[in-house]
Amino acid sequence: MKKLIYVVMMIFFMLPLIAETGTVPSSKRPKAIDKKKAEAAAAKDESAEDDEKNRNTVKYGMASEIGTLLDDLIKNDDPRYTEEIYDLFQATKNPSIKEKVLVYFTKLEDPCLEDFAVELLNDPFDEQTAVVKATFSYVAAVKTKEAIPPVKTMIEQENEVYFNDAITTMGEIGGADEALFLAEFLDRDDLDTSQRQTIMRVCGKMHAIETWGRLVDIIEDEDENTFVRMYAAESIGLMEDERSIPVLERNFGATDPNLRQYIVKGISHFPKSKEAQNVILQGIRDDHWKVRQEAIKSAKEMELKDAIPFLIYRAKNDSEKVIKDEAFVSIGALNTKEGNEFLISQLTDKKASDSNKTKAVEVLLKQEKGNGDKEIVELAENTLEDDKLKNLRYAIGKEIAKYDKAVFADVCIKYLSSKDTTTVSLGLDMYKTAKYSSARDGVMAIAMDKKGNASNRNRAMKLLGLNEDDLKDQEKSN
């Protein structure tokens, strides 16, 4: 009898330590390939052989070769090889490949690895840390509800390695019950600053209104850790509760610029509020660059067109290049008559710096409205005539090469005909993107120039789909 009582008591005391596990979802193949994304990715191939080469790399390549390919596919949002990559994941034992494949399907938000993910999170301690962390990001991206129990268990166990990952993931996949569960941690004294920051930000993302009053107390407690106050300020903004506006507004006078920066982050979630807009405008002229930068970003996100004069002033006069650049980006994104006139003026003003000209080209092209196209062409042609402007020529060429616009066909031809190797390479980049028919002869000339730069010659041949024998035939026909 005593032995039975002892066993019962042991079970009772061990119950809190028993890990809660998630039901493993059924296995499934990847989603149907997004045709538009696939076509966009294929357009970036150097030659027709690239597709087969990539498939063979997935099937037969070394881990380092596969890793390089996966990095490129992730960068280009390329979904063409999902089936092959899925099969690779099922077969591989290599942790670095597992991690990269998880990142790949995270980018595509494809739930095909949910069964692996939940099974791993149920018992993560025999897998490499990088793979586990990638799994957290994956279930957060594809919203795997079955992962809630094991994620909750890891939060309760307060595992130092995965605690912040688990909290962040819970913010993406959890609901009201999980928000209340996280709220209980706010008053814990045994959590470090980083853990408290993460919990507060997640409470904001989950709109855990139950924590609003506690977070306000934290913001207004001047004895509290500044970084904790910062995240509390951002969090009450994320909740999008209008009671947060006066709290954030009155605390914008704080002496700590880090706190002011995060107050700007928080109040930017109220774009229609005049009080919030005023804080943003004051933030653009703040003495600390971090606050200015955050306010400039927020003006763009809030579509605050009243900020344009402030942004133009900063773009012209700020002492920090990072702030000037951010101002250019926001001016371009807001796309106003006044703002665009300023941007175009930078292209024609001889006194404007090369950095300003480059940034103006970048943001005008991103509008995809044709604003400034004529001036961009003229500026590019001017740089081709003066080698003192070579660096500006390169910078403009890199931007033009991102777009398929007929207006740049002549610029492409002129870059291709340059005697400067880098300029020619940029001309090839333009041709690769837009395949200007009028520029094909220029590419052919590079391919047939045996005395020219070998790298550019090989690229030209690939872009034209030709080999040495084809070129010999071409010479004979000429």
Coordinates of C-alpha atoms in Angstrom, one line a residue, residues 89-448:
F89 CA 14.7 17.2 -47.4
Q90 CA 13.1 13.8 -46.8
A91 CA 16.3 12.0 -47.7
T92 CA 19.1 14.2 -46.3
K93 CA 20.7 13.8 -42.9
N94 CA 22.8 17.0 -43.3
P95 CA 21.8 19.7 -40.8
S96 CA 22.9 22.6 -43.0
I97 CA 20.7 21.4 -45.9
K98 CA 17.7 20.9 -43.5
E99 CA 18.1 24.4 -42.2
K100 CA 18.4 26.0 -45.7
V101 CA 15.3 24.0 -46.9
L102 CA 13.3 25.1 -43.9
V103 CA 14.3 28.7 -44.7
Y104 CA 13.3 28.2 -48.4
F105 CA 9.8 26.9 -47.6
T106 CA 9.5 29.6 -44.9
K107 CA 10.0 32.2 -47.7
L108 CA 7.4 30.5 -49.8
E109 CA 5.0 30.0 -46.8
D110 CA 4.5 26.4 -48.0
P111 CA 3.1 24.1 -45.2
C112 CA 4.6 20.9 -46.7
L113 CA 7.0 20.5 -43.8
E114 CA 4.5 20.9 -41.0
D115 CA 4.7 17.2 -40.0
F116 CA 8.4 17.4 -39.6
A117 CA 8.2 20.7 -37.8
V118 CA 5.7 19.6 -35.1
E119 CA 7.5 16.3 -34.6
L120 CA 10.8 18.1 -34.1
L121 CA 9.4 20.7 -31.7
N122 CA 7.8 17.9 -29.7
D123 CA 11.3 16.7 -29.0
P124 CA 13.9 19.2 -30.2
F125 CA 16.9 18.4 -28.1
D126 CA 18.6 15.9 -30.4
E127 CA 18.6 18.2 -33.4
Q128 CA 21.2 21.0 -34.1
T129 CA 20.2 24.4 -32.7
A130 CA 20.2 26.1 -36.1
V131 CA 17.7 23.6 -37.5
V132 CA 15.4 24.1 -34.4
K133 CA 15.5 27.8 -34.7
A134 CA 14.7 27.6 -38.5
T135 CA 11.8 25.3 -37.5
F136 CA 10.4 28.0 -35.1
S137 CA 10.5 30.5 -38.0
Y138 CA 8.8 28.1 -40.3
V139 CA 5.8 27.2 -38.1
A140 CA 5.4 31.0 -37.4
A141 CA 5.3 31.7 -41.2
V142 CA 2.9 29.0 -42.1
K143 CA 0.8 29.4 -38.9
T144 CA 1.0 25.8 -37.7
K145 CA -1.6 25.6 -34.9
E146 CA -0.5 22.1 -34.0
A147 CA 2.8 23.5 -32.9
I148 CA 1.2 25.5 -30.0
P149 CA 1.5 22.8 -27.3
P150 CA 5.2 22.1 -27.8
V151 CA 6.0 25.8 -28.1
K152 CA 4.1 26.5 -24.9
T153 CA 6.0 23.7 -23.2
M154 CA 9.3 25.3 -24.2
I155 CA 8.2 28.6 -22.8
E156 CA 7.2 26.9 -19.5
Q157 CA 10.5 25.2 -19.3
E158 CA 12.3 28.5 -19.8
N159 CA 14.9 27.0 -22.0
E160 CA 17.6 29.7 -22.4
V161 CA 18.4 28.7 -26.0
Y162 CA 14.9 28.7 -27.4
F163 CA 12.8 30.9 -25.0
N164 CA 12.8 34.0 -27.2
D165 CA 12.1 31.9 -30.3
A166 CA 9.3 30.2 -28.6
I167 CA 7.7 33.4 -27.4
T168 CA 8.0 35.0 -30.8
T169 CA 6.5 32.0 -32.5
M170 CA 3.6 31.9 -30.0
G171 CA 2.9 35.5 -31.1
E172 CA 2.4 34.3 -34.6
I173 CA 0.4 31.1 -34.1
G174 CA -1.4 31.7 -30.8
G175 CA -4.8 33.2 -30.0
A176 CA -6.5 34.8 -27.0
D177 CA -5.7 31.9 -24.6
E178 CA -2.1 32.0 -25.5
A179 CA -2.0 35.8 -25.0
L180 CA -3.3 35.4 -21.5
F181 CA -0.7 32.7 -20.9
L182 CA 2.1 35.1 -22.0
A183 CA 0.7 38.0 -20.0
E184 CA 1.4 36.0 -16.8
F185 CA 5.1 36.3 -17.5
L186 CA 5.1 40.1 -17.4
D187 CA 5.4 40.3 -13.6
R188 CA 8.0 37.6 -13.3
D189 CA 11.3 38.7 -11.6
D190 CA 13.4 35.9 -12.9
L191 CA 13.4 36.8 -16.6
D192 CA 16.2 38.8 -18.2
T193 CA 15.7 42.1 -20.1
S194 CA 15.8 40.4 -23.5
Q195 CA 13.1 37.9 -22.5
R196 CA 10.8 40.7 -21.0
Q197 CA 11.2 42.7 -24.2
T198 CA 10.2 39.8 -26.4
I199 CA 7.2 39.0 -24.3
M200 CA 6.0 42.6 -24.4
R201 CA 6.4 42.9 -28.1
V202 CA 4.5 39.7 -28.6
C203 CA 1.7 40.8 -26.3
G204 CA 1.3 43.8 -28.6
K205 CA 1.3 41.8 -31.8
M206 CA -1.3 39.5 -30.3
H207 CA -3.4 42.5 -29.3
A208 CA -3.4 41.2 -25.7
I209 CA -5.5 44.2 -24.4
E210 CA -5.5 42.5 -21.0
T211 CA -1.9 43.6 -20.6
W212 CA -2.4 47.2 -21.7
G213 CA -2.6 48.8 -18.2
R214 CA 0.5 46.9 -17.0
L215 CA 2.5 48.0 -20.1
V216 CA 1.5 51.6 -19.5
D217 CA 2.8 51.4 -15.9
I218 CA 6.1 50.1 -17.3
I219 CA 6.3 52.9 -19.8
E220 CA 5.8 55.6 -17.2
D221 CA 8.1 54.0 -14.6
E222 CA 11.3 56.1 -14.9
D223 CA 13.1 53.6 -12.6
E224 CA 12.3 50.7 -15.1
N225 CA 15.0 49.5 -17.5
T226 CA 14.9 51.8 -20.6
F227 CA 14.9 48.9 -23.1
V228 CA 12.0 47.3 -21.3
R229 CA 10.1 50.7 -21.5
M230 CA 11.0 50.9 -25.2
Y231 CA 9.3 47.6 -26.0
A232 CA 6.3 48.4 -23.9
A233 CA 5.8 51.6 -25.9
E234 CA 6.0 49.7 -29.2
S235 CA 3.6 47.1 -27.8
I236 CA 0.8 49.4 -26.8
G237 CA 1.0 50.8 -30.3
L238 CA 0.8 47.4 -31.9
M239 CA -2.4 46.8 -30.0
E240 CA -4.0 49.7 -32.0
D241 CA -6.0 50.8 -28.9
E242 CA -6.6 54.6 -29.2
R243 CA -6.1 54.9 -25.4
S244 CA -2.4 54.5 -26.3
I245 CA -2.1 57.8 -28.2
P246 CA -2.1 60.2 -25.3
V247 CA 0.2 57.9 -23.3
L248 CA 2.8 57.8 -26.1
E249 CA 2.4 61.5 -26.9
R250 CA 3.1 62.7 -23.4
N251 CA 6.1 60.3 -23.1
F252 CA 7.7 61.6 -26.3
G253 CA 9.3 64.2 -24.2
A254 CA 11.6 61.6 -22.6
T255 CA 15.3 62.5 -22.5
D256 CA 16.4 59.0 -23.7
P257 CA 16.4 59.0 -27.5
N258 CA 16.0 55.2 -27.6
L259 CA 12.6 55.5 -25.8
R260 CA 11.6 58.4 -28.1
Q261 CA 12.5 56.1 -31.1
Y262 CA 10.2 53.4 -29.8
I263 CA 7.4 55.8 -29.0
V264 CA 7.5 56.8 -32.7
K265 CA 7.3 53.1 -33.6
G266 CA 4.3 52.7 -31.4
I267 CA 2.4 55.8 -32.4
S268 CA 2.9 55.1 -36.1
H269 CA 0.1 52.6 -35.8
F270 CA -2.4 55.4 -35.6
P271 CA -2.1 57.1 -39.0
K272 CA -5.4 59.0 -38.9
S273 CA -4.7 60.6 -35.5
K274 CA -3.6 64.3 -35.7
E275 CA -1.7 63.8 -32.4
A276 CA 0.2 60.9 -33.8
Q277 CA 0.9 62.7 -37.0
N278 CA 2.3 65.6 -35.0
V279 CA 4.6 63.3 -33.1
I280 CA 6.0 61.9 -36.4
L281 CA 6.6 65.4 -37.8
Q282 CA 8.4 66.4 -34.6
G283 CA 10.4 63.2 -34.7
I284 CA 11.7 64.0 -38.2
R285 CA 13.4 67.1 -36.7
D286 CA 14.6 65.3 -33.5
D287 CA 18.2 65.9 -32.4
H288 CA 19.0 62.2 -32.4
W289 CA 19.5 60.4 -35.7
K290 CA 17.7 57.2 -34.5
V291 CA 14.6 59.1 -33.8
R292 CA 14.7 61.0 -37.1
Q293 CA 15.2 57.7 -39.0
E294 CA 12.3 56.0 -37.3
A295 CA 10.0 59.0 -37.9
I296 CA 11.0 59.2 -41.6
K297 CA 10.2 55.5 -42.0
S298 CA 6.9 56.0 -40.2
A299 CA 5.9 59.0 -42.4
K300 CA 6.2 56.6 -45.4
E301 CA 4.2 53.8 -43.7
M302 CA 1.5 56.2 -42.5
E303 CA 1.3 57.8 -46.0
L304 CA 1.8 61.2 -44.3
K305 CA 2.1 63.5 -47.2
D306 CA 2.2 66.6 -44.9
A307 CA 5.7 65.3 -44.1
I308 CA 7.1 66.1 -47.5
P309 CA 8.6 69.5 -46.7
F310 CA 10.3 68.1 -43.6
L311 CA 11.6 65.2 -45.7
I312 CA 13.0 67.4 -48.4
Y313 CA 14.7 69.5 -45.8
R314 CA 16.3 66.5 -44.3
A315 CA 17.3 65.1 -47.7
K316 CA 19.1 68.4 -48.5
N317 CA 20.6 69.2 -45.2
D318 CA 21.0 66.3 -42.8
S319 CA 24.5 65.6 -41.6
E320 CA 23.9 61.8 -41.6
K321 CA 24.0 60.0 -44.9
V322 CA 21.7 57.3 -43.5
I323 CA 19.0 59.9 -42.8
K324 CA 19.4 61.5 -46.2
D325 CA 18.9 58.2 -47.9
E326 CA 15.9 57.3 -45.7
A327 CA 14.4 60.7 -46.6
F328 CA 14.8 60.0 -50.3
V329 CA 13.1 56.6 -49.9
S330 CA 10.1 58.1 -48.1
I331 CA 9.8 61.0 -50.6
G332 CA 9.8 58.5 -53.5
A333 CA 7.2 56.2 -51.8
L334 CA 4.9 59.1 -51.0
N335 CA 4.9 60.0 -54.7
T336 CA 3.7 63.6 -54.5
K337 CA 4.1 66.4 -57.1
E338 CA 6.3 68.4 -54.7
G339 CA 8.4 65.4 -53.8
N340 CA 8.9 64.2 -57.4
E341 CA 9.9 67.6 -58.5
F342 CA 12.6 67.6 -55.8
L343 CA 13.9 64.2 -56.8
I344 CA 14.1 65.1 -60.5
S345 CA 15.9 68.3 -59.6
Q346 CA 18.6 66.3 -58.0
L347 CA 19.3 64.6 -61.4
T348 CA 19.8 67.9 -63.2
D349 CA 21.5 69.9 -60.4
K350 CA 25.2 70.0 -61.0
K351 CA 25.8 70.8 -57.4
A352 CA 23.9 67.7 -56.1
S353 CA 26.2 65.0 -54.8
D354 CA 26.6 61.7 -56.7
S355 CA 25.0 59.9 -53.7
N356 CA 21.9 62.1 -53.9
K357 CA 21.7 61.5 -57.7
T358 CA 22.0 57.8 -57.3
K359 CA 19.3 57.7 -54.6
A360 CA 17.0 59.8 -56.7
V361 CA 17.4 57.4 -59.6
E362 CA 16.7 54.4 -57.3
V363 CA 13.5 55.8 -55.8
L364 CA 12.1 57.3 -59.0
L365 CA 12.5 53.9 -60.8
K366 CA 10.8 52.1 -57.9
Q367 CA 7.6 54.2 -58.5
E368 CA 7.4 52.5 -61.9
K369 CA 5.4 55.6 -63.1
G370 CA 8.0 57.0 -65.6
N371 CA 8.7 60.0 -63.4
G372 CA 12.2 61.2 -64.2
D373 CA 12.9 58.6 -66.9
K374 CA 14.0 61.3 -69.4
E375 CA 16.3 62.9 -66.9
I376 CA 17.7 59.5 -65.9
V377 CA 18.6 58.7 -69.5
E378 CA 20.3 62.1 -69.9
L379 CA 22.2 61.6 -66.7
A380 CA 23.4 58.1 -67.7
E381 CA 24.5 59.4 -71.1
N382 CA 26.4 62.2 -69.5
T383 CA 28.3 59.8 -67.3
L384 CA 29.3 57.7 -70.3
E385 CA 31.0 60.7 -71.8
D386 CA 33.1 61.5 -68.7
D387 CA 35.2 58.9 -67.0
K388 CA 35.4 61.2 -63.9
L389 CA 31.8 60.2 -63.4
K390 CA 32.5 56.5 -63.7
N391 CA 31.3 55.6 -60.2
L392 CA 28.0 57.4 -60.8
R393 CA 27.7 55.6 -64.2
Y394 CA 28.1 52.3 -62.4
A395 CA 25.5 53.1 -59.7
I396 CA 22.9 54.3 -62.3
G397 CA 23.6 51.3 -64.5
K398 CA 22.9 48.9 -61.6
E399 CA 19.5 50.6 -61.0
I400 CA 18.5 50.7 -64.6
A401 CA 19.4 47.0 -65.0
K402 CA 16.6 46.1 -62.5
Y403 CA 13.9 47.2 -64.9
D404 CA 12.4 46.2 -68.2
K405 CA 11.7 49.6 -69.7
A406 CA 11.9 50.4 -73.4
V407 CA 13.1 53.9 -72.7
F408 CA 16.4 52.5 -71.5
A409 CA 17.2 50.5 -74.7
D410 CA 19.6 53.2 -76.1
V411 CA 21.3 53.5 -72.8
C412 CA 21.9 49.7 -72.8
I413 CA 23.4 49.9 -76.3
K414 CA 25.8 52.7 -75.2
Y415 CA 26.9 50.8 -72.1
L416 CA 27.5 47.7 -74.2
S417 CA 29.7 49.7 -76.6
S418 CA 31.9 51.2 -73.8
K419 CA 35.6 50.4 -73.6
D420 CA 35.3 50.0 -69.8
T421 CA 34.8 46.4 -68.7
T422 CA 32.5 47.2 -65.8
T423 CA 30.3 49.4 -67.9
V424 CA 30.0 46.6 -70.5
S425 CA 29.1 44.2 -67.8
L426 CA 26.3 46.5 -66.6
G427 CA 25.1 46.8 -70.2
L428 CA 24.8 43.0 -70.2
D429 CA 22.8 43.1 -67.0
M430 CA 20.4 45.5 -68.7
Y431 CA 20.1 43.2 -71.7
K432 CA 19.5 40.2 -69.5
T433 CA 16.6 41.9 -67.8
A434 CA 14.9 43.5 -70.8
K435 CA 16.2 41.6 -73.8
Y436 CA 16.1 44.8 -75.9
S437 CA 16.0 43.6 -79.6
S438 CA 17.9 46.7 -80.6
A439 CA 20.8 45.8 -78.3
R440 CA 21.2 42.2 -79.5
D441 CA 23.8 43.3 -82.1
G442 CA 25.9 44.9 -79.3
V443 CA 25.8 41.7 -77.3
M444 CA 26.7 39.7 -80.4
A445 CA 29.7 42.0 -80.9
I446 CA 31.0 41.3 -77.4
A447 CA 30.5 37.5 -77.9
M448 CA 32.5 37.6 -81.1

